[in-house]
Coordinates of C-alpha atoms and ligand atoms in Angstrom, one line a residue:
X228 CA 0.0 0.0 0.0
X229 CA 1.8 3.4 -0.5
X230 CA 0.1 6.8 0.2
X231 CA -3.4 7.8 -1.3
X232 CA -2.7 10.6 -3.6
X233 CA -5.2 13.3 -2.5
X234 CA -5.6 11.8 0.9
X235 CA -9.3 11.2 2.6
X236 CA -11.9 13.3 4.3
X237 CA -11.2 12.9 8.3
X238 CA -14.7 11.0 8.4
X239 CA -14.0 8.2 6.2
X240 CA -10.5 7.7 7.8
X241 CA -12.2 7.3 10.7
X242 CA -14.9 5.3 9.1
X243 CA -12.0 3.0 8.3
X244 CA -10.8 2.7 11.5
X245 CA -13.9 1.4 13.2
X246 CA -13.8 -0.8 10.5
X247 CA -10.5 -2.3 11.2
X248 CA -11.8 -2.3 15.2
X249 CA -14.3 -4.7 14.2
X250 CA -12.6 -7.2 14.2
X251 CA -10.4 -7.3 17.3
X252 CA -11.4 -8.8 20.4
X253 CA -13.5 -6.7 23.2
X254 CA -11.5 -4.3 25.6
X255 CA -14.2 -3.5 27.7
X256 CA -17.2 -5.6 29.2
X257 CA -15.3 -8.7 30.9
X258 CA -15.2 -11.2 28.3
X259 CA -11.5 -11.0 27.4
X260 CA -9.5 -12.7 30.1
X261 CA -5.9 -11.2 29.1
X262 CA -4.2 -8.7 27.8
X263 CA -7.3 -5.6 28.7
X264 CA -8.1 -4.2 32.2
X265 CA -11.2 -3.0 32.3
X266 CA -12.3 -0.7 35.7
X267 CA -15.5 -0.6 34.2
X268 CA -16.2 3.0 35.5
X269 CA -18.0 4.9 33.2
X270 CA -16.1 8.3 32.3
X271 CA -12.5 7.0 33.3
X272 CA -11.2 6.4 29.5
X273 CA -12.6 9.7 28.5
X274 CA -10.9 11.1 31.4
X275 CA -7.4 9.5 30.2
X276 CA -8.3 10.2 26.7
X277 CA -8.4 14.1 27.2
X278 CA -5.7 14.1 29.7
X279 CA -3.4 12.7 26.5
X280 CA -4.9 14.7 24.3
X281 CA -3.6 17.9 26.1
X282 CA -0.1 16.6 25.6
X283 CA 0.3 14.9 22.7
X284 CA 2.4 17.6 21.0
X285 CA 5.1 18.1 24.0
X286 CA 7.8 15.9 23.7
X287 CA 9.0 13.5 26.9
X288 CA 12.8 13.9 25.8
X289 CA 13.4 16.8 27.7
X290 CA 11.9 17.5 31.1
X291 CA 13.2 20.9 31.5
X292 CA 11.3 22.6 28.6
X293 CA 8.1 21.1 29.6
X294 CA 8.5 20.8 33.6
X295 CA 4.6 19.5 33.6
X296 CA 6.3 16.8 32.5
X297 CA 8.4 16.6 35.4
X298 CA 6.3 17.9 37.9
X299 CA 3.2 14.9 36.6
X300 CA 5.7 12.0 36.5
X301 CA 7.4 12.8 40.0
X302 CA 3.9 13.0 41.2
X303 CA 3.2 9.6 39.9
X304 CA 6.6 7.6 41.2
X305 CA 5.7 9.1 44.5
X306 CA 2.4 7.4 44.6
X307 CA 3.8 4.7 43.3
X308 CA 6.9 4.3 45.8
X309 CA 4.2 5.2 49.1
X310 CA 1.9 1.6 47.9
X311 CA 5.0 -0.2 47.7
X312 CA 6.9 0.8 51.4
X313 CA 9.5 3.0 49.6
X314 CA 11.0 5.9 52.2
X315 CA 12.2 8.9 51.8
X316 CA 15.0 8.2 49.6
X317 CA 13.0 6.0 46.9
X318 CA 12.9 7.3 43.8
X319 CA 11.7 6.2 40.7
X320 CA 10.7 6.8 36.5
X321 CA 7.7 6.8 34.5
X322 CA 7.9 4.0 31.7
X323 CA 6.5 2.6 28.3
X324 CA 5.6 -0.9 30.1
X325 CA 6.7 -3.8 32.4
X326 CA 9.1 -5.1 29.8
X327 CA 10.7 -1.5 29.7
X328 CA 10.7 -1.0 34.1
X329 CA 12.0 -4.5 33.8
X330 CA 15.2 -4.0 30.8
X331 CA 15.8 -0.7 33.0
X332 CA 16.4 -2.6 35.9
X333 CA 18.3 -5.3 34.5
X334 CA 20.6 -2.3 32.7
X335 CA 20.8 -0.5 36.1
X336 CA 22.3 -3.8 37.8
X337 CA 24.5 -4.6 35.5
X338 CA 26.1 -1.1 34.9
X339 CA 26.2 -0.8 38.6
X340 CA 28.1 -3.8 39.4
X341 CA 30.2 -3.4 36.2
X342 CA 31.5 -7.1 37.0
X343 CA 32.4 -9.4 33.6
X344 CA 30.4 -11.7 31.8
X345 CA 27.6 -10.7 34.4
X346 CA 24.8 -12.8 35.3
X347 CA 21.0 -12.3 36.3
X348 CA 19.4 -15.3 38.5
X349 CA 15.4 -15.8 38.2
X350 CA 12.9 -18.4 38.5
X351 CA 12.0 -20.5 35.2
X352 CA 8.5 -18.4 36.4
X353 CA 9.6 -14.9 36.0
X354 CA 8.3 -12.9 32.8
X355 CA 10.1 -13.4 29.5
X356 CA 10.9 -9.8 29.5
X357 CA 14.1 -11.0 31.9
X358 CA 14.9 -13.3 28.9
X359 CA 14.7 -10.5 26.8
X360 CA 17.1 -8.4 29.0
X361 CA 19.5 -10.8 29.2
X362 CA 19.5 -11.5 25.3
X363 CA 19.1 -7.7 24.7
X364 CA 22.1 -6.5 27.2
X365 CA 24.2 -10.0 27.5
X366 CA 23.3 -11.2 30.3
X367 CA 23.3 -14.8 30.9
X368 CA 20.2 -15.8 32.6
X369 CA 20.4 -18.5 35.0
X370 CA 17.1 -19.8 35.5
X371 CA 16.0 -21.5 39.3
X372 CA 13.0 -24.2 38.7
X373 CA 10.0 -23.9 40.7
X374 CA 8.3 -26.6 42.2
X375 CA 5.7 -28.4 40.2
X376 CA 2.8 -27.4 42.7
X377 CA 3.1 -24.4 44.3
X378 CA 4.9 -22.6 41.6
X379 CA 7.8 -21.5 43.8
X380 CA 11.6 -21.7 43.6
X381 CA 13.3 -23.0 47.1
X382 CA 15.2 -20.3 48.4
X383 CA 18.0 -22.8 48.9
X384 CA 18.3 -23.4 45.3
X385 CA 18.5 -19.5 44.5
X386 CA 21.1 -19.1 47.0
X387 CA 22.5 -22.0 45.2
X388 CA 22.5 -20.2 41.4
X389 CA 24.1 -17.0 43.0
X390 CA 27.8 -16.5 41.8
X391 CA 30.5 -13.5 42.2
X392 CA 28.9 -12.5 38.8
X393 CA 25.5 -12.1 39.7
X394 CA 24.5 -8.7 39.1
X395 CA 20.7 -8.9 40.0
X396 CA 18.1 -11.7 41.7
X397 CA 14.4 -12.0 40.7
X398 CA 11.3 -12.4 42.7
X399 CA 7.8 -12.2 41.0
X400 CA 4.9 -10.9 43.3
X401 CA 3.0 -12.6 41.7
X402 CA 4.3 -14.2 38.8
X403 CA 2.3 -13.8 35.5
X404 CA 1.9 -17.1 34.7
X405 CA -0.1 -18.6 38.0
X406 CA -0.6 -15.7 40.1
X407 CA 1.5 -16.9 43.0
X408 CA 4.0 -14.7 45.1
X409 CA 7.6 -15.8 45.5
X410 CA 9.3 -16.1 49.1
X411 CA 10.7 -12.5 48.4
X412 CA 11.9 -11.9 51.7
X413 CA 14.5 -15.0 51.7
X414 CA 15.3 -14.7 48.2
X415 CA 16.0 -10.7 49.0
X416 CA 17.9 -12.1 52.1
X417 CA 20.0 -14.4 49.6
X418 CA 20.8 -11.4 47.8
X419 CA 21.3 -9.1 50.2
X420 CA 23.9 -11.5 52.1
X421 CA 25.7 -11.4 48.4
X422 CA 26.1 -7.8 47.8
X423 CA 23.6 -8.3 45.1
X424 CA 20.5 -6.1 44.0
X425 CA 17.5 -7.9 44.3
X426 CA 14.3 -6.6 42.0
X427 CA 10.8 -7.5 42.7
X428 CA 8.8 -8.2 39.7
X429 CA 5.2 -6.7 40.9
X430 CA 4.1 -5.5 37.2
X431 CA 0.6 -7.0 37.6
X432 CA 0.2 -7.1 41.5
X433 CA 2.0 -4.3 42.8
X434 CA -1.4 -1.6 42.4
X435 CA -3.4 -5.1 43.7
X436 CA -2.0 -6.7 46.4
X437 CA -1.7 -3.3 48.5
X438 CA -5.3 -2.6 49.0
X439 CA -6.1 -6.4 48.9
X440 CA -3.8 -6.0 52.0
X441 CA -6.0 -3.1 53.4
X442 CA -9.3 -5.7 52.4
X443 CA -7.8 -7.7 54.8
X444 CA -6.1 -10.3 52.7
X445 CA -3.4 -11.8 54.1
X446 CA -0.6 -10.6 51.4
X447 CA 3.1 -11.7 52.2
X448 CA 5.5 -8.5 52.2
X449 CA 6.4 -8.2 49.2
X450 CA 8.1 -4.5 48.6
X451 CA 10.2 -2.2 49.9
X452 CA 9.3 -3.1 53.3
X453 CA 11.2 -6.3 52.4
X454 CA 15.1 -6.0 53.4
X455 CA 17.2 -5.9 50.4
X456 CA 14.8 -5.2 47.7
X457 CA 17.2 -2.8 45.6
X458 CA 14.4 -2.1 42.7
X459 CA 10.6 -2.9 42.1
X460 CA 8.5 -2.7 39.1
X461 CA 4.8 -1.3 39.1
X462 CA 2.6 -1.3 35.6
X463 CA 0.0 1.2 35.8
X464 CA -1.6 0.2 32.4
X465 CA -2.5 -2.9 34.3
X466 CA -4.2 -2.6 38.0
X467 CA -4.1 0.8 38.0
X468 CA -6.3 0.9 34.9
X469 CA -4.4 3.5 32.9
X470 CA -4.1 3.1 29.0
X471 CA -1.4 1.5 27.7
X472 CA 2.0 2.6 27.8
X473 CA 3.0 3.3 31.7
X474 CA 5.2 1.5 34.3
X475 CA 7.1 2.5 36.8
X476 CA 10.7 1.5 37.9
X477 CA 11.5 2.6 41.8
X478 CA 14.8 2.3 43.1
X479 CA 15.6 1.9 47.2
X480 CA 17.5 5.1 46.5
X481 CA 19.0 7.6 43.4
X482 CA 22.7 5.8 43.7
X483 CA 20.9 2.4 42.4
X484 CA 19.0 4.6 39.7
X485 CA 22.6 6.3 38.2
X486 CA 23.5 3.2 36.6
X487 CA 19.5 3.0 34.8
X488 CA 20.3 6.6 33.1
X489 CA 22.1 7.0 30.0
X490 CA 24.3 9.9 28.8
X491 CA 26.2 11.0 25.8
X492 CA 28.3 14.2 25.4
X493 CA 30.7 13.2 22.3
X494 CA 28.5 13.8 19.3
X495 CA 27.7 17.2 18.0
X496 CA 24.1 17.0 18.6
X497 CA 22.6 18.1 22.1
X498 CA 24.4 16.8 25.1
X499 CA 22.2 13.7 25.8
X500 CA 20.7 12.5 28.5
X501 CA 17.9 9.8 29.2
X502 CA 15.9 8.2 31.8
X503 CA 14.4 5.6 29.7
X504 CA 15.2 3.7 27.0
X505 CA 13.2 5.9 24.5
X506 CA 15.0 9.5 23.5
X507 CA 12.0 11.7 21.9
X508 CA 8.5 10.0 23.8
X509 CA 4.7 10.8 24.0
X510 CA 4.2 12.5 26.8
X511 CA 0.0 11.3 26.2
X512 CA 0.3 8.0 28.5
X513 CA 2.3 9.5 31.3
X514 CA -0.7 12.4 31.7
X515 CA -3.1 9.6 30.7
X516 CA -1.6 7.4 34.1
X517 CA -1.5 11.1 36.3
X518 CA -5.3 11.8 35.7
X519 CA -6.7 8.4 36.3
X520 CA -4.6 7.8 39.6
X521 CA -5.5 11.2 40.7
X522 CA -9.1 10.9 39.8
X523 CA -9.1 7.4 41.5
X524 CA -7.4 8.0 44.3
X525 CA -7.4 4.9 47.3
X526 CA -10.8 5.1 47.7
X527 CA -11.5 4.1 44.0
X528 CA -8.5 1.8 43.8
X529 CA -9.6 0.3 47.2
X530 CA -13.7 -0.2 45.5
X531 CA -11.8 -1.6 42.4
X532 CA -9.5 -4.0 44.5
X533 CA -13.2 -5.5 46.3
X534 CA -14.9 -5.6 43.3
X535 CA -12.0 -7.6 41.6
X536 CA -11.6 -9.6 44.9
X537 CA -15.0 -11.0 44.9
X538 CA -15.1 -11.8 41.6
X539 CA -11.8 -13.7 42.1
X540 CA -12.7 -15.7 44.8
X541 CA -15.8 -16.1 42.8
X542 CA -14.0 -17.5 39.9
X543 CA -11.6 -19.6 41.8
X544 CA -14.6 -21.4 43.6
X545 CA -16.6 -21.7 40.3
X546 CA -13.9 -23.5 38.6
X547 CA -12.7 -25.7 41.1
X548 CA -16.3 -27.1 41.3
X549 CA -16.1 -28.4 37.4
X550 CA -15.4 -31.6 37.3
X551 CA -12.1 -32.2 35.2
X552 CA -10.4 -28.7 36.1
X553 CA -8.1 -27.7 38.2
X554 CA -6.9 -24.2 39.9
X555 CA -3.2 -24.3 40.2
X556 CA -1.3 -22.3 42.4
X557 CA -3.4 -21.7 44.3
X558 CA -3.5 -18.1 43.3
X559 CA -2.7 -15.2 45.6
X560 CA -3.7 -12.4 43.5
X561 CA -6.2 -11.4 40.2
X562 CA -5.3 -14.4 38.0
X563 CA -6.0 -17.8 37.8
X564 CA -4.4 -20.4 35.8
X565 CA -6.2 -24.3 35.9
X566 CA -5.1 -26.8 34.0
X567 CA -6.9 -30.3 33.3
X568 CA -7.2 -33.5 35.9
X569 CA -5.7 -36.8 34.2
X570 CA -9.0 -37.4 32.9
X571 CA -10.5 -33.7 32.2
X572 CA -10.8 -32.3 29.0
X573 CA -8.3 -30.8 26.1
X574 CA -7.2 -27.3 27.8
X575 CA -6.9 -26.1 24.2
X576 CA -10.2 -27.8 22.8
X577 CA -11.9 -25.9 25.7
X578 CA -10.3 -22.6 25.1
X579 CA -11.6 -23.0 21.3
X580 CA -15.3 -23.8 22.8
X581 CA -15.0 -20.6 25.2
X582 CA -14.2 -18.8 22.1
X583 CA -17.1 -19.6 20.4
X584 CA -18.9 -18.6 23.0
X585 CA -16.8 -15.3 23.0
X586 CA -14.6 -15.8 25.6
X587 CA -11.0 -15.5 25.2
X588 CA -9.0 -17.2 27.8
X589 CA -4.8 -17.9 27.5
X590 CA -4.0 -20.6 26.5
X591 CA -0.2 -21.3 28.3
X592 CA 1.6 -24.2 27.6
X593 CA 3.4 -27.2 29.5
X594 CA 7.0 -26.2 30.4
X595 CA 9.2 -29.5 32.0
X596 CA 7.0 -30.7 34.7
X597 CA 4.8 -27.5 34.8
X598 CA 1.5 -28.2 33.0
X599 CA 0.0 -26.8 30.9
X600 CA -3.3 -24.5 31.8
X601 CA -5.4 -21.5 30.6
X602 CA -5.0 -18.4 32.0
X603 CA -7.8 -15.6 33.3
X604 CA -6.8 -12.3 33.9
X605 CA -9.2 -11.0 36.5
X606 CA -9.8 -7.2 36.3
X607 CA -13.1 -5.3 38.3
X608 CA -15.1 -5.0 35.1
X609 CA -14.9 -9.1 35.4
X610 CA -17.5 -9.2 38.5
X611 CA -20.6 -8.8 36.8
X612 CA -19.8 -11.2 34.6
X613 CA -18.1 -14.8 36.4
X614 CA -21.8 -16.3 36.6
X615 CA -22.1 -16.5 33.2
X616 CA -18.9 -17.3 31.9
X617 CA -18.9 -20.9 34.6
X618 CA -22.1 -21.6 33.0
X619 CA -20.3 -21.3 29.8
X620 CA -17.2 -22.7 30.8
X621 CA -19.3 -25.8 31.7
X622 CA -21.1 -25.9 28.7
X623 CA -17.3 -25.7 26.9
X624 CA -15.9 -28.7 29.2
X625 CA -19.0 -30.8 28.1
X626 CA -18.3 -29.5 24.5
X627 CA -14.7 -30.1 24.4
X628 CA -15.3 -33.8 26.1
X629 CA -17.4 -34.3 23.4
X630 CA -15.1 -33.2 20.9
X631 CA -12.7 -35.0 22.4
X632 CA -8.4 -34.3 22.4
X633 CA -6.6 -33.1 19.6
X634 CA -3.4 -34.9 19.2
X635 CA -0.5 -34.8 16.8
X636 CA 0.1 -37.3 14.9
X637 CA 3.5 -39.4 16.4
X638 CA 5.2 -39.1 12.4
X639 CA 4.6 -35.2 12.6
X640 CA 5.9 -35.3 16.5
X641 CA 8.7 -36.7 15.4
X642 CA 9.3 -34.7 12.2
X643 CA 9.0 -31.9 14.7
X644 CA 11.8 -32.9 17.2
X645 CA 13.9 -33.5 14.2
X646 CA 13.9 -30.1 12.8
X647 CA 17.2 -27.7 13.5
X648 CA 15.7 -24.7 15.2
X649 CA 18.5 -22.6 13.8
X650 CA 18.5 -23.4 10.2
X651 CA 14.4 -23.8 9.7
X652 CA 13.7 -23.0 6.1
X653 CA 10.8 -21.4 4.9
X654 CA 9.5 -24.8 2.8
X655 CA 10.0 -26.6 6.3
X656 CA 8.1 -23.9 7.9
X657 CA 5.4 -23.9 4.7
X658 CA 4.7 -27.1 5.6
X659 CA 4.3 -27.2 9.2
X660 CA 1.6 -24.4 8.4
X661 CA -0.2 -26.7 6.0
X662 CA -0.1 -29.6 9.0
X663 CA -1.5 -26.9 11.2
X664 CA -4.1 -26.2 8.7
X665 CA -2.9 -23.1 8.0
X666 CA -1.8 -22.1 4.0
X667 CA -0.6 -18.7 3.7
X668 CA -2.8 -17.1 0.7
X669 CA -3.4 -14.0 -0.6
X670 CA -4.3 -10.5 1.5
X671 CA -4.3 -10.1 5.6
X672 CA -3.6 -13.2 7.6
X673 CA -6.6 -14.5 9.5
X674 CA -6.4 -17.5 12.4
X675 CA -9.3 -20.1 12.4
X676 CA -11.7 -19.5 15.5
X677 CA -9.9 -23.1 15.9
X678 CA -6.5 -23.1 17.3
X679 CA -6.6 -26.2 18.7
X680 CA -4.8 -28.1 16.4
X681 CA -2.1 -25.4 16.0
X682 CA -1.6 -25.2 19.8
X683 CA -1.3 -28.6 20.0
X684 CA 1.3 -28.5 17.2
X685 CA 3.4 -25.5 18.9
X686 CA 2.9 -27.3 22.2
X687 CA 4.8 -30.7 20.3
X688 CA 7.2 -28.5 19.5
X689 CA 10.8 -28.0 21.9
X690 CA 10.8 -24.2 23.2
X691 CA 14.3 -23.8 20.9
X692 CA 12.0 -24.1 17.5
X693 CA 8.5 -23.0 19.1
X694 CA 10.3 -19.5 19.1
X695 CA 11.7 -20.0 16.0
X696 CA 8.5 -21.1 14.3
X697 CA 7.1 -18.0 16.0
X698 CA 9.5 -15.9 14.3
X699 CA 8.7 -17.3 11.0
X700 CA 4.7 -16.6 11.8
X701 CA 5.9 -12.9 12.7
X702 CA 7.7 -12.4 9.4
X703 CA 4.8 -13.8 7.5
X704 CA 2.2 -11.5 9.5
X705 CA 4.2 -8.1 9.5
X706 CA 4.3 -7.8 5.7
X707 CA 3.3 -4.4 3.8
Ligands
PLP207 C1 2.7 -7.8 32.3 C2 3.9 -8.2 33.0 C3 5.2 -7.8 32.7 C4 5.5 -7.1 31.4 O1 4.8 -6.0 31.2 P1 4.4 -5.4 29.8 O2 3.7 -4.2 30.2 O3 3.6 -6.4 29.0 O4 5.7 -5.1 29.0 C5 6.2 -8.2 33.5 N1 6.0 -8.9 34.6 C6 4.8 -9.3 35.0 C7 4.6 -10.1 36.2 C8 3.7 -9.0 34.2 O5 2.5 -9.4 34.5

């Protein structure tokens, strides 16, 4: 496609937007379990929305020229830091995301310890954006397994994985993938007794588990209130129900921050300097974050936090009570993972029966001895609605009995194993689309309302070439 010649009428390009929104998946209303938070509070998006819109032309890059800037993001790290036990001396920075609080921190530790061939210990549970840190900055990442029930690495065996190049230890509170919390405090003790930062991972439950605390949950310490937490990260487009595009890194104190900033004086351009990993940045989701958290305040976040509790517990209860499920964990904050009971029903069959009942749930699959399960993202706009998504859900499990399990065929599992991740060639690739049932053809790139048989293909497939084949999809999506 290349650029209309006399361009369109601001109408029909917005015609053709809500067009293109048709067919994406609902952000609002309860029915998608990942990915959207939804306060369901009527007036908060247009709140966000106008907050951006007052901003959108200043640019993030430099603070001093548009000190609203300054003054808005300062206000927000300090909210941020009082949830999370920071003192006096916390500080903090606005970011794009988790995956961006979460690179910074990694870059801060291993700037700041400046030690070779550094190394960053964290449970096989922790998000994939400390995978991404490592392979973005060189880090090796030494992953700690978890146990195949409770989710949680043995403090032992973290203490274990820690070497004179460590530069940084994990903890999750809670991890993404089952929603349970990590023994921070011993694994920040292992680290502490090392000389080594410790960052706590609290993207999704760190604007959660605070006022779940003041609900009268009991919520482990988890933050700054912990001994030798060095760094925690805080995603406000998640629980704190800002549009996309905010985190926030906090650091104990600004020495630990230095090593996070990055400046350059030997070009002939300005003298550089950055917080963040972007240079020139919208200023629209900072102002977005500052208005809804102001607007909110505790009171709201603490109404959000019961609503999302209840419906929580609500969920948890429901599904435990189908016959052939499974909760794992079991969870200790807004998401809930269950997987299938020796003789329950094809996880990925059942997500594929949700969806036609338009549900979307997660589909997340087996790693070593952790199974496989399908995830739900609890937010408050979720209440109203866990009634009639168990009704559903056991309407799918029947369904998906009936349908029965998708399974690869043991040639194709084989082919599969057989395949060299790093030298896949697009005919080998070609044809593992065909098996899944997908032929690329002509114009944008639809997935069956089926996936089953492609998740079961992907979940035949070793991690190594699950990427790789993941890659390959990528290339053949993003294509003018
Ligand atoms: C969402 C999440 C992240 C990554 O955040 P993004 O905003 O998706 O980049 C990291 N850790 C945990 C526990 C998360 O839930």
């Amino acid at each position: 496609m290349s650029l209309s010649e006399r361009g369109a009428a601001a109408d029909d390009v917005l015609t053709a937007l809500a067009d293109l929104r048709a067919g994406d998946l609902p952000t609002h209303g309860g029915r998608t379990w990942a990915y959207v938070y939804d306060s369901g509070l009527a007036g908060l998006d247009e709140l966000a929305h106008r907050a951006a819109q007052a901003v959108t032309g200043l640019n993030g890059l430099d603070p001093t020229v548009f000190p609203s800037l300054l003054a808005m993001e300062n206000e927000v790290v300090g909210a941020a830091a009082a949830l999370l036990g920071g003192g006096p001396d916390t500080v903090g920075t606005v970011t794009s995301g988790g995956t961006e609080s979460i690179l910074l921190a990694v870059k801060a530790a291993r700037d700041g310890a400046g030690v070779e061939r550094p190394q960053l210990v964290a449970p096989v549970t922790a998000h994939a954006a400390f995978a991404k840190a490592a392979e973005y900055f060189q880090v090796e990442l030494v992953p700690v397994d978890v146990d195949p029930v409770t989710f949680r690495p043995d403090p032992a065996a973290v203490a274990a994985a820690v070497t004179d190049r460590t530069v940084l230890v994990v903890a999750s509170a809670p991890s993404y993938a089952h929603g349970v919390i990590d023994p921070v405090a011993e694994i920040a003790a292992v680290a502490a007794e090392r000389n080594v930062r410790c960052h706590v991972d609290a993207c999704i439950g760190g604007w959660m588990l605070p006022f779940w605390r003041r609900l009268g949950v009991e919520v482990p310490d988890f933050d700054f209130r912990v001994p030798g937490v060095t760094s925690v990260s805080v995603d406000l487009h998640k629980y704190a129900y800002a549009p996309k595009g905010t985190s926030v890194l906090l650091h104990r104190d600004a020495a630990l921050r230095r090593s996070q900033f990055f400046a350059f004086a030997d070009w002939p351009g300005y003298s550089m300097i950055n917080a963040t990993m972007q240079s020139t940045k919208s200023a629209a989701p900072l102002a977005a974050a500052w208005a809804v958290l102001r607007h909110l305040g505790e009171e709201g976040y603490l109404g959000l936090a019961e609503r999302t509790l209840d419906a929580t517990r609500a969920l948890i209860s429901g599904v435990s009570a189908v016959e052939g499920l499974r909760v794992l964990g079991p969870p200790q904050a807004s998401l809930v993972a269950f997987g299938a009971a020796p003789d329950g029903p094809d996880l990925f069959v059942l997500a594929d029966e949700l969806t036609v009942r338009g549900w979307y749930v997660q589909p997340q699959f087996a790693l070593g001895e952790l199974p496989a399960n399908l995830h739900l993202t609890v937010t408050a706009a979720s209440a109203p609605r866990i009634e009639p998504f168990l009704a559903d859900l056991r309407a799918s499990v029947a369904a998906a009995r009936a349908h029965g399990a998708v399974s690869v065929d043991p040639g194709i599992v084989e082919y599969l194993r057989s395949l060299d991740p790093s030298t896949l060639t697009s005919e080998e690739f070609a044809g593992l689309l065909a098996v899944g049932g997908l032929a690329p053809g002509e114009g944008a790139f639809t997935l069956p309302t089926r996936m089953a048989e492609i998740n079961a293909l992907l979940a035949a497939a070793p991690p190594r070439l699950r990427e790789r084949l993941l890659v390959e999809f990528f290339g053949l999506l993003y294509v003018p």
